[in-house]
Amino acid sequence: MANSILVGAQWGDEGKGKIIDFLTEKADIVVRSQGGNNAGHTVIVEGKKYVLHLIPSGILRKGTMCVIGNGVVIDAVSLAEEITGLRKKGIRVTKDNLLISDAAHLTLPHHRALDRAKETAKGAGKIGTTGRGIGPTYSDKAARTGLRTGDLMDARRFSERLKSRLTDANAQLGLLGGETVDFKQANAQYLAAAKTIIPFLGNTVVWLADAVRENKEILFEGAQGTFLDIDFGTYPYVTSSNTTAGGACTGSGVPPNRISKVWGTMKAYTTRVGEGPFPTENDELGDFLHGLGREFGATTGRARRCGWFDAVFTRYAAIVNGIDDIAVTNTDGLDTMATIKVCTAYKLGRKTLEYPPTDLDALAECKPIYEEYDGWQKDTTSARKWGDLPVKCRKYLQAIARLTGAKLSIVSVGPGREQTIVV
Ligand code: GDP
Ligand code: IMO
Ligand code: MG
């Protein structure tokens, strides 16, 4: 058994898609277990770019089975478009390489409308969501009023349930000043999309249990990042699912004693999209990276906020996920820097903190304590083995792994599959 979970150790967009694609060479099955099409996972293979939102990145490897687990929230319209888009690019998507849980909750048109209306109503206090309806879908799941993928199998029953949910949602949208959703149009559009996804539906829990029994190797592809987790993130500036390692079990039905390893992916610096605290944010670094055409969101195209590597947060990510091995991405983003800062702890009044405080007001008061590293000022994008990296670069990478408290195992020096170094 060598089943592993890969999580983002920061605020999302750590390069999970790229690392999953790399690790999939040895895996039989790739599973998504939480989040929805708020995710945008970029994989570049032979110069061709793919951005996956709901489908596991393993779909790009021949012979890999992909599973969308019960914990994922599925916008059927978006998923149908993603399947069609991949097929147009020559990627085979059939029942032989994609299985979707019949117990996953559906993101419906009114969830998107509610997400946007709530954000607008919040004004300056908005979360900065992706507008994909994620929060309202998980709210319905927790309130026990959601619809699930399995409900699509009986069109008449689905329509009745959708109509009833729309009555409530439209009343709420009216109060929020949002645009209401027309039942006929939403129903027709949704049922048309459902035709594409129904053939993939099944009991993924039983299927995965059989795979475990057959000693197949499973890789869990985390979405978002540790600090967007509903429990462990910078609440309320988070997403609505458990993005941390435990979420892989509840979101797939694969029990914890069948998992042997946790990978943490992190950038060599930090980024965040949307609102919320970000102690090491640095506009100069942001301007520099944006100037290189980097750090624009894969889902919404928004410019990501950028800052120095923050070991206070990654150290917390290491304990909350049980990270064994680290994959550091975007090392090459720092190639031309003369000096690189790393936050090792926070000063809060007279106290020195090793972990971030839970209270956001306290976090806002925290002052990062930085260590400075000499930049390597050499191009790393063509490095293919550890020894190819400049000494100063290796020193920096080992330092951030040490400060995080896990083993450095992969270094990524570019977006391509081949730009990956096993340490
Ligand atoms: P994910 O959501 O965690 O899968 O990450 P995203 O795909 O949203 O964002 C990561 C971005 O960094 C994408 O544009 C990747 O192609 C890119 N990327 C990943 N690793 C590297 C790397 O080592 N160097 C460079 N230059 N880009 C990378
Ligand atoms: P991947 O998987 C980065 C952020 C949004 C917002 C907050 C809540 O590509 O790393 P939501 O739409 O989920 O209600 O938004 O979470 N967010 C992400 N940020 N990467 C993601 O996914 C994200 N998914 C959600 O920007 O701050
Ligand atoms: Mg992303």
CSV table of C-alpha atoms and ligand atoms in Angstrom, one decimal:
chain,number,residue,atom,x,y,z
A,1,MET,CA,0.0,0.0,0.0
A,2,ALA,CA,1.5,3.4,-1.0
A,3,ASN,CA,-1.6,5.6,-1.1
A,4,SER,CA,-0.7,9.3,-0.7
A,5,ILE,CA,-2.5,12.6,-0.2
A,6,LEU,CA,-1.1,15.7,-1.8
A,7,VAL,CA,-2.3,19.0,-0.3
A,8,GLY,CA,-1.5,22.7,-0.8
A,9,ALA,CA,0.5,24.0,2.1
A,10,GLN,CA,-0.4,27.7,1.6
A,11,TRP,CA,-3.4,29.5,0.2
A,12,GLY,CA,-3.9,27.5,-3.0
A,13,ASP,CA,-2.3,27.6,-6.4
A,14,GLU,CA,0.9,26.0,-5.1
A,15,GLY,CA,1.3,24.0,-8.3
A,16,LYS,CA,-0.6,21.0,-7.1
A,17,GLY,CA,-1.7,20.1,-10.7
A,18,LYS,CA,1.8,20.0,-11.9
A,19,ILE,CA,3.1,17.9,-9.1
A,20,ILE,CA,0.1,15.5,-9.3
A,21,ASP,CA,0.9,15.1,-13.0
A,22,PHE,CA,4.5,14.3,-12.2
A,23,LEU,CA,3.6,11.8,-9.4
A,24,THR,CA,0.9,10.2,-11.5
A,25,GLU,CA,3.5,8.4,-13.6
A,26,LYS,CA,3.6,5.9,-10.7
A,27,ALA,CA,0.0,6.0,-9.6
A,28,ASP,CA,-2.9,3.9,-10.8
A,29,ILE,CA,-5.7,6.2,-9.6
A,30,VAL,CA,-6.1,9.9,-8.9
A,31,VAL,CA,-8.9,11.1,-6.7
A,32,ARG,CA,-10.4,14.5,-6.1
A,33,SER,CA,-12.2,14.6,-2.8
A,34,GLN,CA,-13.2,18.1,-2.0
A,35,GLY,CA,-13.8,21.6,-3.5
A,36,GLY,CA,-15.4,22.2,-6.9
A,37,ASN,CA,-14.7,24.2,-10.0
A,38,ASN,CA,-13.2,26.9,-7.8
A,39,ALA,CA,-10.0,24.9,-8.4
A,40,GLY,CA,-7.8,25.6,-11.4
A,41,HIS,CA,-5.0,23.2,-11.7
A,42,THR,CA,-2.5,23.9,-14.5
A,43,VAL,CA,-0.6,21.1,-16.2
A,44,ILE,CA,1.8,21.7,-19.1
A,45,VAL,CA,2.6,18.6,-21.2
A,46,GLU,CA,4.8,18.9,-24.2
A,47,GLY,CA,4.2,22.6,-24.4
A,48,LYS,CA,0.4,22.1,-24.3
A,49,LYS,CA,-1.5,23.8,-21.5
A,50,TYR,CA,-4.4,22.2,-19.7
A,51,VAL,CA,-6.3,23.8,-16.8
A,52,LEU,CA,-8.3,21.2,-14.8
A,53,HIS,CA,-11.2,22.4,-12.6
A,54,LEU,CA,-13.2,19.3,-11.5
A,55,ILE,CA,-11.4,16.4,-13.3
A,56,PRO,CA,-8.3,15.0,-11.6
A,57,SER,CA,-5.1,16.0,-13.3
A,58,GLY,CA,-4.4,12.3,-13.8
A,59,ILE,CA,-6.7,12.4,-16.8
A,60,LEU,CA,-3.7,13.5,-18.9
A,61,ARG,CA,-1.8,10.2,-18.3
A,62,LYS,CA,-2.9,7.1,-20.3
A,63,GLY,CA,-4.0,4.3,-18.2
A,64,THR,CA,-4.7,6.3,-15.1
A,65,MET,CA,-8.2,6.0,-13.5
A,66,CYS,CA,-9.7,9.3,-12.2
A,67,VAL,CA,-12.3,9.5,-9.5
A,68,ILE,CA,-14.4,12.4,-8.4
A,69,GLY,CA,-15.4,11.6,-4.8
A,70,ASN,CA,-18.4,12.3,-2.7
A,71,GLY,CA,-16.9,15.3,-1.0
A,72,VAL,CA,-16.5,17.3,-4.3
A,73,VAL,CA,-19.3,19.7,-5.3
A,74,ILE,CA,-20.2,19.4,-8.9
A,75,ASP,CA,-21.6,22.0,-11.3
A,76,ALA,CA,-22.8,19.6,-14.0
A,77,VAL,CA,-22.8,22.4,-16.6
A,78,SER,CA,-19.1,23.2,-15.9
A,79,LEU,CA,-18.1,19.6,-15.7
A,80,ALA,CA,-19.8,18.8,-19.0
A,81,GLU,CA,-17.9,21.7,-20.6
A,82,GLU,CA,-14.6,20.5,-19.1
A,83,ILE,CA,-15.1,17.0,-20.5
A,84,THR,CA,-16.0,18.4,-23.9
A,85,GLY,CA,-13.0,20.8,-23.8
A,86,LEU,CA,-10.6,17.9,-23.0
A,87,ARG,CA,-12.0,15.7,-25.7
A,88,LYS,CA,-11.5,18.6,-28.2
A,89,LYS,CA,-7.8,18.7,-27.1
A,90,GLY,CA,-7.5,15.0,-27.9
A,91,ILE,CA,-7.7,13.7,-24.3
A,92,ARG,CA,-9.8,10.6,-24.0
A,93,VAL,CA,-12.5,10.8,-21.3
A,94,THR,CA,-14.5,7.6,-21.0
A,95,LYS,CA,-16.0,5.3,-18.3
A,96,ASP,CA,-12.6,3.6,-18.4
A,97,ASN,CA,-10.8,6.5,-17.0
A,98,LEU,CA,-13.3,8.6,-15.1
A,99,LEU,CA,-15.7,7.6,-12.3
A,100,ILE,CA,-17.9,10.2,-10.5
A,101,SER,CA,-19.6,9.6,-7.1
A,102,ASP,CA,-23.3,9.4,-7.2
A,103,ALA,CA,-23.3,11.1,-3.7
A,104,ALA,CA,-21.5,14.3,-4.6
A,105,HIS,CA,-23.5,17.4,-4.1
A,106,LEU,CA,-24.6,19.5,-7.1
A,107,THR,CA,-23.8,23.1,-7.5
A,108,LEU,CA,-26.9,24.5,-9.1
A,109,PRO,CA,-27.5,27.8,-11.0
A,110,HIS,CA,-29.0,29.5,-7.9
A,111,HIS,CA,-25.8,28.6,-5.9
A,112,ARG,CA,-23.7,30.7,-8.3
A,113,ALA,CA,-26.3,33.5,-8.2
A,114,LEU,CA,-26.4,33.4,-4.4
A,115,ASP,CA,-22.6,33.4,-4.1
A,116,ARG,CA,-22.3,36.5,-6.2
A,117,ALA,CA,-25.3,38.3,-4.6
A,118,LYS,CA,-23.9,37.6,-1.1
A,119,GLU,CA,-20.4,38.9,-2.1
A,120,THR,CA,-22.0,42.1,-3.5
A,121,ALA,CA,-24.1,42.6,-0.4
A,122,LYS,CA,-20.9,42.2,1.8
A,123,GLY,CA,-19.3,45.2,0.0
A,124,ALA,CA,-15.9,45.9,1.4
A,125,GLY,CA,-16.2,42.9,3.8
A,126,LYS,CA,-16.4,40.4,0.9
A,127,ILE,CA,-14.4,37.2,0.9
A,128,GLY,CA,-13.3,37.5,-2.7
A,129,THR,CA,-14.8,34.1,-3.8
A,130,THR,CA,-14.4,32.6,-7.2
A,131,GLY,CA,-18.1,33.2,-7.7
A,132,ARG,CA,-18.6,29.5,-8.6
A,133,GLY,CA,-21.3,28.9,-6.0
A,134,ILE,CA,-19.1,26.8,-3.7
A,135,GLY,CA,-20.2,28.3,-0.3
A,136,PRO,CA,-23.9,28.1,-1.0
A,137,THR,CA,-23.6,24.5,-2.2
A,138,TYR,CA,-21.8,23.3,0.9
A,139,SER,CA,-24.3,25.4,3.0
A,140,ASP,CA,-27.1,23.4,1.4
A,141,LYS,CA,-25.2,20.1,2.0
A,142,ALA,CA,-24.8,21.0,5.7
A,143,ALA,CA,-28.4,22.1,6.0
A,144,ARG,CA,-29.5,18.9,4.4
A,145,THR,CA,-31.3,20.6,1.6
A,146,GLY,CA,-28.8,19.8,-1.2
A,147,LEU,CA,-29.3,17.8,-4.4
A,148,ARG,CA,-26.8,15.1,-5.3
A,149,THR,CA,-25.4,13.7,-8.6
A,150,GLY,CA,-27.5,10.6,-8.1
A,151,ASP,CA,-30.6,12.8,-8.3
A,152,LEU,CA,-29.9,13.5,-12.0
A,153,MET,CA,-30.7,9.9,-12.9
A,154,ASP,CA,-34.4,10.6,-12.6
A,155,ALA,CA,-35.1,13.7,-14.6
A,156,ARG,CA,-38.6,14.2,-13.3
A,157,ARG,CA,-37.7,14.0,-9.7
A,158,PHE,CA,-34.7,16.2,-10.3
A,159,SER,CA,-36.9,18.9,-11.8
A,160,GLU,CA,-39.4,18.8,-9.0
A,161,ARG,CA,-36.6,19.2,-6.4
A,162,LEU,CA,-34.9,21.9,-8.3
A,163,LYS,CA,-38.2,23.9,-8.6
A,164,SER,CA,-38.7,23.6,-4.9
A,165,ARG,CA,-35.1,24.8,-4.1
A,166,LEU,CA,-35.5,27.6,-6.6
A,167,THR,CA,-38.5,29.0,-4.8
A,168,ASP,CA,-36.5,29.4,-1.6
A,169,ALA,CA,-33.4,30.6,-3.4
A,170,ASN,CA,-35.2,33.2,-5.5
A,171,ALA,CA,-36.9,34.6,-2.3
A,172,GLN,CA,-33.4,35.0,-0.8
A,173,LEU,CA,-32.0,36.4,-4.0
A,174,GLY,CA,-34.8,39.0,-4.0
A,175,LEU,CA,-33.9,40.1,-0.4
A,176,LEU,CA,-30.2,40.4,-1.4
A,177,GLY,CA,-31.0,42.4,-4.5
A,178,GLY,CA,-29.6,39.7,-6.8
A,179,GLU,CA,-30.9,38.5,-10.1
A,180,THR,CA,-33.4,35.6,-9.7
A,181,VAL,CA,-33.0,32.3,-11.6
A,182,ASP,CA,-35.6,31.2,-14.2
A,183,PHE,CA,-36.6,27.6,-13.4
A,184,LYS,CA,-37.4,26.6,-17.0
A,185,GLN,CA,-34.1,27.8,-18.4
A,186,ALA,CA,-32.0,26.4,-15.5
A,187,ASN,CA,-33.7,23.1,-15.6
A,188,ALA,CA,-33.3,22.6,-19.3
A,189,GLN,CA,-29.6,23.7,-19.3
A,190,TYR,CA,-28.8,21.4,-16.3
A,191,LEU,CA,-30.6,18.4,-17.7
A,192,ALA,CA,-28.8,18.8,-21.0
A,193,ALA,CA,-25.4,18.8,-19.2
A,194,ALA,CA,-26.5,15.9,-17.0
A,195,LYS,CA,-26.6,13.7,-20.1
A,196,THR,CA,-22.9,14.0,-20.5
A,197,ILE,CA,-22.1,13.1,-16.9
A,198,ILE,CA,-24.7,10.4,-16.0
A,199,PRO,CA,-22.7,7.6,-17.7
A,200,PHE,CA,-19.8,8.2,-15.3
A,201,LEU,CA,-21.9,8.0,-12.0
A,202,GLY,CA,-21.4,5.2,-9.6
A,203,ASN,CA,-20.6,4.2,-6.0
A,204,THR,CA,-17.0,5.4,-5.8
A,205,VAL,CA,-16.6,4.2,-2.2
A,206,VAL,CA,-17.0,0.5,-3.1
A,207,TRP,CA,-14.9,1.0,-6.2
A,208,LEU,CA,-12.1,2.5,-4.3
A,209,ALA,CA,-12.3,-0.2,-1.5
A,210,ASP,CA,-11.8,-2.8,-4.2
A,211,ALA,CA,-8.9,-0.9,-5.7
A,212,VAL,CA,-7.3,-0.7,-2.2
A,213,ARG,CA,-7.8,-4.4,-1.8
A,214,GLU,CA,-6.1,-5.0,-5.1
A,215,ASN,CA,-3.1,-2.9,-3.9
A,216,LYS,CA,-3.6,-0.3,-6.6
A,217,GLU,CA,-1.7,2.9,-5.9
A,218,ILE,CA,-4.0,5.9,-5.1
A,219,LEU,CA,-3.0,9.6,-5.2
A,220,PHE,CA,-5.4,12.1,-3.7
A,221,GLU,CA,-5.3,15.5,-5.5
A,222,GLY,CA,-6.0,18.2,-3.0
A,223,ALA,CA,-7.7,21.4,-4.1
A,224,GLN,CA,-7.3,24.9,-2.6
A,225,GLY,CA,-4.8,25.0,0.2
A,226,THR,CA,-4.4,24.5,4.0
A,227,PHE,CA,-5.2,28.1,4.9
A,228,LEU,CA,-8.4,28.1,2.8
A,229,ASP,CA,-9.6,25.1,5.0
A,230,ILE,CA,-13.0,25.8,6.6
A,231,ASP,CA,-11.6,24.7,10.0
A,232,PHE,CA,-7.9,25.4,9.9
A,233,GLY,CA,-7.7,28.4,7.5
A,234,THR,CA,-7.9,32.1,8.1
A,235,TYR,CA,-11.7,31.9,8.8
A,236,PRO,CA,-13.9,33.5,7.4
A,237,TYR,CA,-11.5,34.2,4.5
A,238,VAL,CA,-11.6,30.5,3.5
A,239,THR,CA,-13.4,28.2,1.2
A,240,SER,CA,-16.2,25.9,2.4
A,241,SER,CA,-14.5,22.5,2.5
A,242,ASN,CA,-11.8,20.7,4.4
A,243,THR,CA,-8.8,21.2,2.1
A,244,THR,CA,-6.4,19.5,4.6
A,245,ALA,CA,-5.4,15.8,4.5
A,246,GLY,CA,-8.4,14.6,6.6
A,247,GLY,CA,-10.7,15.8,3.9
A,248,ALA,CA,-9.3,13.2,1.5
A,249,CYS,CA,-10.8,10.5,3.7
A,250,THR,CA,-14.2,12.0,4.4
A,251,GLY,CA,-14.4,13.1,0.8
A,252,SER,CA,-13.7,9.7,-0.7
A,253,GLY,CA,-14.6,7.1,1.8
A,254,VAL,CA,-11.1,5.7,1.9
A,255,PRO,CA,-10.2,5.3,5.6
A,256,PRO,CA,-7.2,6.9,7.2
A,257,ASN,CA,-5.5,3.5,7.8
A,258,ARG,CA,-5.2,3.0,4.1
A,259,ILE,CA,-3.1,6.2,3.6
A,260,SER,CA,0.6,5.9,4.0
A,261,LYS,CA,2.0,9.4,3.1
A,262,VAL,CA,1.2,13.1,2.8
A,263,TRP,CA,2.8,15.4,0.4
A,264,GLY,CA,2.7,19.2,0.9
A,265,THR,CA,3.1,21.4,-2.1
A,266,MET,CA,4.3,24.9,-1.6
A,267,LYS,CA,5.7,27.8,-3.7
A,268,ALA,CA,9.2,29.1,-3.0
A,269,TYR,CA,7.4,32.3,-2.0
A,270,THR,CA,3.7,32.8,-1.1
A,271,THR,CA,0.6,33.8,-3.1
A,272,ARG,CA,-3.1,34.3,-2.2
A,273,VAL,CA,-6.1,35.2,-4.3
A,274,GLY,CA,-9.1,36.9,-2.8
A,275,GLU,CA,-9.4,38.8,0.5
A,276,GLY,CA,-8.0,37.9,3.9
A,277,PRO,CA,-4.8,38.2,6.0
A,278,PHE,CA,-1.4,37.7,4.4
A,279,PRO,CA,1.4,38.8,6.8
A,280,THR,CA,4.3,38.5,4.4
A,281,GLU,CA,2.5,40.2,1.5
A,282,ASN,CA,4.9,42.4,-0.5
A,283,ASP,CA,3.7,44.5,-3.3
A,284,GLU,CA,7.2,44.9,-4.9
A,285,LEU,CA,7.5,41.2,-5.2
A,286,GLY,CA,4.0,41.1,-6.6
A,287,ASP,CA,4.8,43.8,-9.2
A,288,PHE,CA,8.0,41.9,-10.1
A,289,LEU,CA,6.2,38.5,-10.6
A,290,HIS,CA,3.2,40.1,-12.4
A,291,GLY,CA,5.7,41.9,-14.7
A,292,LEU,CA,7.1,38.5,-15.7
A,293,GLY,CA,3.5,37.5,-16.6
A,294,ARG,CA,3.3,35.2,-13.6
A,295,GLU,CA,0.7,34.8,-10.8
A,296,PHE,CA,-2.6,35.4,-12.5
A,297,GLY,CA,-5.3,33.0,-11.4
A,298,ALA,CA,-6.0,29.9,-13.4
A,299,THR,CA,-9.8,30.0,-12.7
A,300,THR,CA,-10.7,33.7,-12.5
A,301,GLY,CA,-7.6,35.4,-14.1
A,302,ARG,CA,-7.3,37.7,-11.1
A,303,ALA,CA,-3.8,38.9,-10.2
A,304,ARG,CA,-2.6,36.9,-7.2
A,305,ARG,CA,-1.3,38.7,-4.2
A,306,CYS,CA,2.3,37.8,-3.6
A,307,GLY,CA,4.7,37.8,-0.6
A,308,TRP,CA,7.7,36.2,1.0
A,309,PHE,CA,7.8,32.5,2.1
A,310,ASP,CA,6.0,32.3,5.4
A,311,ALA,CA,7.3,29.4,7.5
A,312,VAL,CA,4.9,30.2,10.4
A,313,PHE,CA,2.1,29.1,8.2
A,314,THR,CA,3.8,26.2,6.4
A,315,ARG,CA,4.9,24.8,9.8
A,316,TYR,CA,1.3,24.8,10.9
A,317,ALA,CA,0.4,23.2,7.6
A,318,ALA,CA,3.0,20.5,8.3
A,319,ILE,CA,1.4,19.6,11.6
A,320,VAL,CA,-2.3,19.8,10.6
A,321,ASN,CA,-1.8,17.7,7.5
A,322,GLY,CA,1.0,15.4,8.8
A,323,ILE,CA,3.2,16.4,5.8
A,324,ASP,CA,6.0,13.9,5.3
A,325,ASP,CA,7.5,15.2,2.0
A,326,ILE,CA,7.6,18.6,0.4
A,327,ALA,CA,7.4,19.6,-3.2
A,328,VAL,CA,8.6,23.2,-3.7
A,329,THR,CA,7.4,24.8,-6.9
A,330,ASN,CA,8.2,28.1,-8.8
A,331,THR,CA,11.8,28.1,-7.5
A,332,ASP,CA,12.7,29.8,-10.8
A,333,GLY,CA,10.4,32.7,-9.9
A,334,LEU,CA,13.2,33.9,-7.5
A,335,ASP,CA,16.1,33.4,-10.0
A,336,THR,CA,16.9,37.0,-10.4
A,337,MET,CA,16.4,38.2,-6.9
A,338,ALA,CA,19.5,39.6,-5.1
A,339,THR,CA,18.1,39.0,-1.6
A,340,ILE,CA,15.3,36.7,-0.5
A,341,LYS,CA,13.4,37.0,2.7
A,342,VAL,CA,11.9,34.1,4.7
A,343,CYS,CA,9.5,34.7,7.6
A,344,THR,CA,10.6,32.4,10.5
A,345,ALA,CA,8.3,33.6,13.3
A,346,TYR,CA,6.0,36.4,14.3
A,347,LYS,CA,6.3,39.1,16.9
A,348,LEU,CA,3.1,39.7,18.7
A,349,GLY,CA,3.6,42.4,21.4
A,350,ARG,CA,6.5,40.8,23.4
A,351,LYS,CA,5.7,37.3,22.4
A,352,THR,CA,7.4,35.3,19.6
A,353,LEU,CA,5.0,33.0,17.8
A,354,GLU,CA,6.0,29.9,15.9
A,355,TYR,CA,2.5,29.2,14.7
A,356,PRO,CA,-0.2,31.6,13.5
A,357,PRO,CA,-2.7,32.8,16.0
A,358,THR,CA,-6.3,31.7,15.4
A,359,ASP,CA,-7.8,35.1,16.0
A,360,LEU,CA,-7.6,37.3,12.9
A,361,ASP,CA,-7.3,40.6,14.9
A,362,ALA,CA,-4.2,39.1,16.7
A,363,LEU,CA,-2.9,37.9,13.3
A,364,ALA,CA,-3.2,41.4,11.9
A,365,GLU,CA,-1.1,42.7,14.8
A,366,CYS,CA,1.7,40.1,14.1
A,367,LYS,CA,5.0,41.4,12.7
A,368,PRO,CA,6.9,38.9,10.6
A,369,ILE,CA,10.5,38.2,11.7
A,370,TYR,CA,12.6,37.7,8.6
A,371,GLU,CA,15.8,35.9,7.8
A,372,GLU,CA,17.6,37.0,4.7
A,373,TYR,CA,19.1,34.7,2.1
A,374,ASP,CA,21.5,35.6,-0.7
A,375,GLY,CA,19.8,35.1,-4.1
A,376,TRP,CA,21.5,32.7,-6.5
A,377,GLN,CA,20.9,35.0,-9.5
A,378,LYS,CA,21.2,32.2,-12.0
A,379,ASP,CA,18.7,30.6,-14.3
A,380,THR,CA,17.4,27.3,-12.8
A,381,THR,CA,14.8,26.4,-15.5
A,382,SER,CA,17.1,23.9,-17.2
A,383,ALA,CA,18.3,22.2,-14.0
A,384,ARG,CA,17.2,18.6,-14.0
A,385,LYS,CA,19.0,17.2,-11.0
A,386,TRP,CA,19.7,18.5,-7.5
A,387,GLY,CA,23.4,19.0,-8.3
A,388,ASP,CA,22.4,21.3,-11.3
A,389,LEU,CA,21.0,23.9,-8.9
A,390,PRO,CA,23.2,26.7,-7.7
A,391,VAL,CA,24.5,26.1,-4.1
A,392,LYS,CA,22.7,29.2,-2.8
A,393,CYS,CA,19.5,27.9,-4.2
A,394,ARG,CA,19.9,24.5,-2.6
A,395,LYS,CA,20.7,26.3,0.7
A,396,TYR,CA,17.5,28.3,0.4
A,397,LEU,CA,15.3,25.3,-0.4
A,398,GLN,CA,16.7,23.2,2.4
A,399,ALA,CA,16.2,26.1,4.8
A,400,ILE,CA,12.5,26.5,3.9
A,401,ALA,CA,12.0,22.7,4.3
A,402,ARG,CA,13.8,22.7,7.6
A,403,LEU,CA,11.7,25.7,8.9
A,404,THR,CA,8.5,23.9,7.8
A,405,GLY,CA,9.6,20.7,9.5
A,406,ALA,CA,9.4,18.1,6.6
A,407,LYS,CA,11.6,16.5,4.0
A,408,LEU,CA,12.4,18.3,0.8
A,409,SER,CA,11.7,15.7,-2.0
A,410,ILE,CA,10.8,17.5,-5.1
A,411,VAL,CA,11.9,20.8,-6.6
A,412,SER,CA,10.1,22.4,-9.5
A,413,VAL,CA,11.9,24.8,-11.7
A,414,GLY,CA,9.3,25.5,-14.4
A,415,PRO,CA,5.7,24.7,-15.4
A,416,GLY,CA,6.7,21.8,-17.7
A,417,ARG,CA,6.6,18.1,-16.7
A,418,GLU,CA,10.3,17.7,-17.3
A,419,GLN,CA,11.2,20.8,-15.2
A,420,THR,CA,11.1,18.7,-12.0
A,421,ILE,CA,13.9,17.6,-9.8
A,422,VAL,CA,13.7,14.6,-7.4
A,423,VAL,CA,15.9,15.4,-4.4
B,1,GDP,P1,-2.7,24.6,-8.5
B,1,GDP,O1,-4.0,25.2,-8.3
B,1,GDP,O2,-2.0,24.3,-7.1
B,1,GDP,O3,-2.6,23.4,-9.4
B,1,GDP,O4,-1.7,25.7,-9.2
B,1,GDP,P2,-2.2,26.6,-10.4
B,1,GDP,O5,-2.1,25.8,-11.6
B,1,GDP,O6,-3.4,27.4,-10.1
B,1,GDP,O7,-1.0,27.7,-10.3
B,1,GDP,C1,0.3,27.3,-10.4
B,1,GDP,C2,1.0,28.0,-11.6
B,1,GDP,O8,2.4,27.9,-11.5
B,1,GDP,C3,0.6,27.5,-12.9
B,1,GDP,O9,0.6,28.5,-13.9
B,1,GDP,C4,1.7,26.5,-13.2
B,1,GDP,O10,1.8,26.2,-14.6
B,1,GDP,C5,2.8,27.2,-12.7
B,1,GDP,N1,3.9,26.4,-12.2
B,1,GDP,C6,3.9,25.3,-11.4
B,1,GDP,N2,5.2,24.9,-11.0
B,1,GDP,C7,6.0,25.9,-11.6
B,1,GDP,C8,7.4,26.1,-11.5
B,1,GDP,O11,8.2,25.4,-10.9
B,1,GDP,N3,7.8,27.2,-12.2
B,1,GDP,C9,7.0,28.0,-13.0
B,1,GDP,N4,7.6,29.0,-13.6
B,1,GDP,N5,5.7,27.8,-13.0
B,1,GDP,C10,5.2,26.8,-12.3
B,2,IMO,P1,-6.7,25.7,-6.4
B,2,IMO,O1,-7.2,24.3,-6.2
B,2,IMO,C1,-6.6,29.7,-4.8
B,2,IMO,C2,-10.1,31.2,-2.7
B,2,IMO,C3,-10.9,32.3,-3.3
B,2,IMO,C4,-11.4,33.0,-2.1
B,2,IMO,C5,-11.7,31.8,-1.2
B,2,IMO,C6,-13.2,31.4,-1.2
B,2,IMO,O2,-6.6,26.1,-7.8
B,2,IMO,O3,-5.5,25.9,-5.6
B,2,IMO,P2,-14.7,30.0,-3.0
B,2,IMO,O4,-15.0,30.3,-4.4
B,2,IMO,O5,-14.0,28.7,-2.8
B,2,IMO,O6,-15.8,30.2,-2.0
B,2,IMO,O7,-13.6,31.2,-2.5
B,2,IMO,O8,-10.9,30.8,-1.6
B,2,IMO,N1,-9.9,30.0,-3.6
B,2,IMO,C7,-8.8,29.7,-4.2
B,2,IMO,N2,-7.6,30.4,-4.2
B,2,IMO,N3,-6.7,28.5,-5.4
B,2,IMO,C8,-7.9,27.9,-5.4
B,2,IMO,O9,-8.0,26.6,-5.9
B,2,IMO,C9,-9.0,28.4,-4.8
B,2,IMO,N4,-10.3,28.1,-4.6
B,2,IMO,C10,-10.8,29.0,-3.8
B,2,IMO,O10,-10.1,33.2,-4.1
B,2,IMO,O11,-10.4,33.7,-1.5
B,3,MG,MG,-5.1,26.9,-9.0
